[in-house]
Amino acid sequence: MSLTIAVTGMNARADNPGPGLAVARCLKESALAPRVIGFGYEALDPALYHRGFVDRGYLLPYPSHGEDALLARLTELHEREHFDVLIPCLDAEMQSFARLAPTLTGMGIRTFIPNSHQLALRSKDRLPELAAATGISSPRTQAVYQANFFHTCEAQGWRYPLMVKGLFYDAKLAYNADEAVAIFHRIAGEWGVPILAQSWILGEEINLAGVGDGLGGLAGAVMMKKRALTDKGKGWAGISIHDDELLFAAKRFCEVTKWRGGLELEMLRDEQGNLHLIEINPRFPAWIYLSAGVGCNLPDLLVRLALGEQLLPTPPTPAGVLFIRYAEEAIVSLADFENITVLGETLRFGALA
Amino acid sequence: MSITEKKPAWVAPVIVRHSSSGMNKFGGVREAQFRNEIAGVSIAELVEKYGSPLFVLSEEHLRQSVRRINRAFSTRYAKVRQAWSYKTNYINAVSAILHQEGCDAEVVSEFEYDKARRLGVPASRIFFNGPHKPRSALAKAVKEGARIHIDHLDELALLEEVANEQGVLEFPVTIRLNFDTGFTENWGRFGFNLENGQAMEAARRIAASPNLKLTGLHNHIGTFITDPRAYTAQVGIMIGFMNSVEAATGCTITTLDIGGGFASRNALQGVYLPPEQITPTAEQYAEAICGALAVGLKNREQNGKPLPELILETGRAVVDEAEWLISSVVANKRLPDGRRAMVIDAGVNILFTAFWYNHEVRPARPVEGIPEDTVLYGPLCMNIDIVRQSVSLPPMKTGDLLSFWPVGAYNNTQWMQFIQLRPAVVLVRQNGQVDVVRRAETLDDVENPEHLPIDLQPNFS
Amino acid sequence: MKNTLLASKRLAISESGFVFDPVSGQSFSVNETGLVILHLAQHEDDLDKLVEQLAEQFDASILEINRDVQDFIYRLKGFLK
């Protein structure tokens, strides 16, 4: 019997993709050869319709609608699909899944995700605390509830330009208070408060995707330097690297938090060569397919950990492998679109009109 | 069609356009659920008997809520006292239940002080806060031995004068502090600022007065605080100041009043995640606060000082979730821009918190049909009377009931009598009995304080 | 109103309540009652008669049905511009 794995984050938009499609693709290329079910939040989430990587797509209630609704929907779908493993891929839903994890385990759905406490530790507004606990440097960060902060913050030692970030998504550099206030309102309008102010450091960003084994170890990791950005600041091309300091920071993070599950570390190397922790995402990044590309398929690794397999340490990954992202269109029949709109699910494979 | 055959019920037709986002039939599930009872009593029967709109309190919910907070703190720190924040909800039945549960009273005006006294609260168990305490109020409070929290220097001077007049020496007082915790906007308008030395200056003035004695420190960091670390910071700063002020003036601090501000499971507008995910539990607040006390007070008793009593002035977290508002659909409307709207019989005049919170709105019966984004307007002839900007609701008929929750905090105190009379408040008792704890207002209630000069009596004959 | 009823004939209506307008490329969801109305509108251009037919099928007053149908057609009109 092949495994059935549910993956969220089907919002594979061209300019700012969610990670779900890349995770599904990694799984489809793994020796596990699972059935992959995609969970989306919008009828136009592209990956729901990608029949090569996603066998069937379903809609879930939005995270902001609460856990009761989410659990009811998951229970209903589990009766039909019998999920073995569920991999959440979006920041805004992680708290819900972390809190539901014990219930899901009871239903027979395994997850390999951090608990609520671990999630809180890496919350963007707690970065300085985490940095202190791990001994990794990080820029000054403060949660901001009122836009007026940006007019008065210079008295508290802040200097422009500074980064203005959403708690879950979005970040932009503001060169003065007026810009910061405008960004504050734009992000708050979509993701609510608090908004984060973060002092800006000139440097080169490097990233690491990995899996924490839940016992304090880093089970596998792939490192990457973005080579080209979209106008939203998302990488559309990148190259694998090997940076011992970055790897050490990730190991230290896993050791301190006993991190369980996928993660992405975003760090910055300043002009003096020092590393600063900018952000930790509690899930795989959208560029996770590079991990399969360099021979260290991290979603496959995560599923094996979720299933309780004993794993050998993964070998170091080669540097110098590029990914270049392109957009392509899925052709969707009106019947398929109707089905997801009316029933919240794509048509069964083969039932396509 | 034969006579015995029954025609299907009519449901209003709905058409919704699919847009590029927000297209998710499961998006509205939260609101589509219904609630047909409160604490075991049918909502339809309550409205039939007591009218609509109607506030419904649950004794069971209220008692459980205050007990949970009490348990969370008293199992973590030896000396804890809850003072019921009257301004949050001073319906006598609410205050009385909370006093039965062991709460003191926290009042912020002479009116509230008198209210607590009339209910039988001893003055020694009243914490008297607020920026305006007139001479008459201070005189009464000093005479009766209430616990006064000084807000500013003018009040300090007035209090000293009053105590002196009454020949009272070393009257124990608390000063209210304000400072920056790094987590919330400092409410600098209340109390004495710590950073600029105002607070220490006030303490020195008190130390120099034969009539007053500083025994307590008070601070209130804000409202709807969802990050318990703000309290850890607050308690740390207060303990630091306590040590300095004791060293500088030789006083002994016996109470630390950390105010309120705990969140309820209400959805503050502008916050993305649902309340169950952002609202800390009583235990999480207690952990943050008592943890900071344990650290800060580690050597206090060794140094010959008593452990201060911790005072909590929690309002919202105690009462908010113990009350519902029931309202009826008056009309369905289609706005010129295509949005759907409903007029209901409860407006912002009685649901004041609708300005800041997106209450949970549930129909009182299972309603079928496609939910549609709906604006809920109150009954006032005022453009601002919007009870909800947007909520996903299935089609409803006039007369259908909706429940709003949680509404226990601030609505029964901030409601206003504007073009309408205020509705009844009922309490579902633990035994299932329903008591009217505030009857619906009558025209007489509004007109009794008035006097119409006899020559102004209109004559339409 | 009549024009809207006429225009509604161009809609592709699925029994699931999914409605597609081939002219504008927009799609819609309707509830069961909406579906009944759109089906009736395929053969009936007179609003009053359409309401009468509904009153025969459903347990409600002509007044209530007329009101709701007016609202529905008004919505539809906005979409089929």
Coordinates of C-alpha atoms in Angstrom, one line a residue, chain A residues 34-286:
Chain A
P34 CA 3.3 8.4 -2.2
R35 CA -0.1 9.6 -3.3
V36 CA 0.0 13.3 -2.7
I37 CA -3.1 15.3 -1.7
G38 CA -2.9 19.1 -1.9
F39 CA -4.7 21.3 0.6
G40 CA -5.4 24.8 -0.6
Y41 CA -7.3 27.8 0.6
E42 CA -8.4 29.4 -2.6
A43 CA -10.1 27.9 -5.7
L44 CA -7.4 29.5 -7.8
D45 CA -4.4 28.0 -5.9
P46 CA -2.5 26.7 -8.9
A47 CA -0.9 23.6 -7.4
L48 CA -4.3 22.1 -6.7
Y49 CA -4.6 21.5 -10.5
H50 CA -1.0 20.1 -11.0
R51 CA -1.9 16.5 -11.7
G52 CA 1.8 15.5 -12.1
F53 CA 2.6 16.2 -8.5
V54 CA -0.8 16.5 -6.8
D55 CA -3.2 13.6 -7.2
R56 CA -6.1 15.5 -5.7
G57 CA -6.8 18.9 -4.4
Y58 CA -9.1 20.0 -1.5
L59 CA -9.9 23.3 0.1
L60 CA -9.5 23.9 3.8
P61 CA -11.2 26.6 5.9
Y62 CA -8.9 29.6 6.4
P63 CA -6.6 29.5 9.5
S64 CA -8.3 32.7 10.7
H65 CA -11.6 30.7 11.0
G66 CA -10.3 28.6 13.9
E67 CA -9.3 25.1 14.7
D68 CA -12.8 23.6 15.1
A69 CA -13.6 24.3 11.5
L70 CA -10.2 23.0 10.4
L71 CA -10.5 19.8 12.4
A72 CA -14.0 19.1 11.1
R73 CA -12.8 19.5 7.5
L74 CA -9.7 17.3 8.1
T75 CA -11.8 14.6 9.8
E76 CA -14.2 14.5 6.9
L77 CA -11.3 14.3 4.3
H78 CA -9.4 11.7 6.4
E79 CA -12.4 9.4 6.2
R80 CA -12.2 9.5 2.5
E81 CA -8.4 9.7 1.9
H82 CA -6.8 8.0 4.9
F83 CA -3.8 10.3 5.3
D84 CA -0.6 8.8 6.7
V85 CA 1.3 12.0 7.0
L86 CA 0.4 15.7 6.8
I87 CA 3.0 18.4 6.0
P88 CA 1.8 22.0 6.7
C89 CA 3.8 24.5 4.6
L90 CA 2.4 27.9 5.6
D91 CA 3.4 30.1 8.5
A92 CA -0.1 31.3 9.3
E93 CA -1.5 27.8 9.8
M94 CA 1.4 26.4 11.9
Q95 CA -0.1 27.3 15.2
S96 CA -3.4 25.6 14.3
F97 CA -1.7 22.4 13.2
A98 CA 0.7 22.4 16.2
R99 CA -2.3 22.5 18.5
L100 CA -4.2 19.9 16.6
A101 CA -1.2 17.6 16.2
P102 CA -2.0 15.3 19.2
T103 CA -5.6 14.9 17.9
L104 CA -4.4 14.2 14.4
T105 CA -2.0 11.6 15.8
G106 CA -5.0 10.0 17.5
M107 CA -6.8 9.8 14.2
G108 CA -3.8 8.2 12.6
I109 CA -2.4 11.2 10.8
R110 CA 1.2 11.7 11.6
T111 CA 2.9 15.1 11.5
F112 CA 6.4 16.1 12.1
I113 CA 6.1 19.7 13.2
P114 CA 7.2 21.9 16.1
N115 CA 4.9 22.2 19.1
S116 CA 3.3 25.5 20.1
H117 CA 6.1 26.4 22.5
Q118 CA 8.8 25.9 19.9
L119 CA 6.8 27.9 17.4
A120 CA 6.6 30.7 19.9
L121 CA 10.4 30.6 20.4
R122 CA 11.0 31.4 16.7
S123 CA 8.2 33.9 16.4
K124 CA 9.6 36.9 14.6
D125 CA 8.9 39.2 17.5
R126 CA 11.1 37.1 19.7
L127 CA 14.2 37.0 17.6
P128 CA 16.4 38.8 20.0
E129 CA 15.6 36.4 22.8
L130 CA 16.3 33.4 20.6
A131 CA 19.5 35.0 19.4
A132 CA 20.6 35.4 23.0
A133 CA 19.7 31.8 23.8
T134 CA 21.6 30.4 20.9
G135 CA 24.5 32.9 20.9
I136 CA 23.8 33.9 17.3
S137 CA 23.7 37.6 16.6
S138 CA 20.5 39.2 15.3
P139 CA 19.4 42.7 14.4
R140 CA 17.3 44.7 16.9
T141 CA 13.7 43.7 16.5
Q142 CA 10.6 45.1 18.1
A143 CA 6.9 44.3 17.8
V144 CA 5.0 47.5 16.9
Y145 CA 1.3 47.9 17.5
Q146 CA 0.8 51.5 16.5
A147 CA 2.2 53.2 13.4
N148 CA 3.2 56.3 15.4
F149 CA 6.2 54.2 16.6
F150 CA 7.9 55.1 13.4
H151 CA 7.7 58.8 14.1
T152 CA 9.2 58.5 17.6
C153 CA 11.5 55.5 17.3
E154 CA 14.6 57.6 16.5
A155 CA 14.5 58.9 20.1
Q156 CA 14.9 55.3 21.2
G157 CA 18.0 54.8 19.1
W158 CA 16.4 53.4 15.9
R159 CA 17.9 54.6 12.6
Y160 CA 16.5 54.7 9.1
P161 CA 16.5 52.8 6.9
L162 CA 14.8 50.0 8.8
M163 CA 12.9 46.8 7.9
V164 CA 9.2 46.7 8.4
K165 CA 7.9 43.1 8.5
G166 CA 4.6 41.3 8.9
L167 CA 4.4 38.7 11.7
F168 CA 3.8 36.0 9.1
Y169 CA 4.7 37.4 5.7
D170 CA 6.0 40.4 3.9
A171 CA 8.9 42.7 4.6
K172 CA 10.0 46.0 3.2
L173 CA 12.8 48.4 3.7
A174 CA 11.6 51.9 4.8
Y175 CA 13.9 54.9 4.3
N176 CA 11.9 57.3 6.5
A177 CA 9.0 57.4 9.0
D178 CA 6.4 58.2 6.3
E179 CA 7.4 55.2 4.2
A180 CA 7.4 53.0 7.3
V181 CA 3.9 54.1 8.3
A182 CA 2.6 53.3 4.8
I183 CA 4.2 49.9 4.9
F184 CA 2.8 49.3 8.4
H185 CA -0.7 50.0 7.3
R186 CA -0.4 47.9 4.1
I187 CA 0.9 44.9 6.0
A188 CA -1.4 45.3 9.0
G189 CA -4.3 45.5 6.6
E190 CA -3.6 42.0 5.4
W191 CA -2.0 40.2 8.3
G192 CA -2.9 42.3 11.3
V193 CA -0.7 43.6 14.1
P194 CA 1.9 43.4 15.5
I195 CA 4.2 44.6 12.8
L196 CA 7.9 44.2 13.4
A197 CA 10.5 46.9 13.2
Q198 CA 14.0 45.4 12.5
S199 CA 17.2 47.4 12.2
W200 CA 18.7 47.1 8.8
I201 CA 22.1 45.5 8.2
L202 CA 23.9 45.9 4.9
G203 CA 25.1 42.4 3.7
E204 CA 24.5 39.3 1.7
E205 CA 21.6 37.0 2.6
I206 CA 22.2 33.3 2.7
N207 CA 19.6 30.6 3.4
L208 CA 19.4 27.1 4.8
A209 CA 16.6 24.6 4.6
G210 CA 16.6 21.8 7.0
V211 CA 14.8 19.2 9.2
G212 CA 15.2 19.2 12.9
D213 CA 14.8 15.7 14.4
G214 CA 13.0 16.8 17.5
L215 CA 15.8 15.5 19.8
G216 CA 18.1 18.5 19.3
G217 CA 19.8 17.3 16.1
L218 CA 19.7 18.7 12.5
A219 CA 18.8 15.6 10.4
G220 CA 19.6 17.2 7.1
A221 CA 20.2 20.6 5.5
V222 CA 20.7 22.3 2.2
M223 CA 22.2 25.8 1.9
M224 CA 21.6 28.3 -0.8
K225 CA 22.5 31.8 -2.0
K226 CA 19.8 33.6 -4.0
R227 CA 21.2 34.8 -7.3
A228 CA 18.2 36.7 -8.7
L229 CA 15.1 38.2 -7.0
T230 CA 11.6 39.0 -8.1
D231 CA 10.4 42.5 -7.4
K232 CA 8.8 41.0 -4.2
G233 CA 12.3 40.0 -3.1
K234 CA 11.7 36.3 -3.6
G235 CA 14.5 34.3 -5.1
W236 CA 13.8 33.0 -8.6
A237 CA 17.3 31.7 -9.1
G238 CA 19.7 30.4 -6.5
I239 CA 22.8 28.2 -6.2
S240 CA 23.7 25.6 -3.6
I241 CA 26.5 26.6 -1.2
H242 CA 28.3 25.2 1.8
D243 CA 28.9 27.6 4.6
D244 CA 30.1 26.0 7.9
E245 CA 29.0 29.0 10.0
L246 CA 25.5 28.9 8.6
L247 CA 25.3 25.1 9.2
F248 CA 26.6 25.6 12.7
A249 CA 23.9 28.2 13.4
A250 CA 21.2 25.8 12.2
K251 CA 22.6 23.0 14.4
R252 CA 22.7 25.4 17.4
F253 CA 19.1 26.4 16.8
C254 CA 18.0 22.8 16.7
E255 CA 20.0 22.0 19.8
V256 CA 18.5 24.9 21.8
T257 CA 14.9 24.4 20.7
K258 CA 14.8 20.7 20.0
W259 CA 13.2 21.7 16.8
R260 CA 11.0 19.1 15.2
G261 CA 10.2 19.4 11.5
G262 CA 11.1 21.6 8.5
L263 CA 12.7 25.0 8.9
E264 CA 14.3 27.7 6.9
L265 CA 17.0 30.0 8.4
E266 CA 17.5 33.3 6.7
M267 CA 20.8 34.9 7.7
L268 CA 22.9 37.9 6.6
R269 CA 26.6 38.1 6.3
D270 CA 27.6 41.8 6.9
E271 CA 30.5 43.6 5.4
Q272 CA 32.8 42.6 8.3
G273 CA 31.9 38.9 7.6
N274 CA 29.7 38.4 10.7
L275 CA 26.5 36.4 10.4
H276 CA 23.2 37.8 11.6
L277 CA 20.0 35.8 12.1
I278 CA 17.2 37.6 10.2
E279 CA 14.3 35.2 10.3
I280 CA 13.4 31.6 11.0
N281 CA 10.5 30.1 9.1
P282 CA 8.9 27.1 10.8
R283 CA 8.4 25.1 7.5
F284 CA 10.2 24.3 4.2
P285 CA 10.8 27.2 1.8
A286 CA 9.4 27.4 -1.7

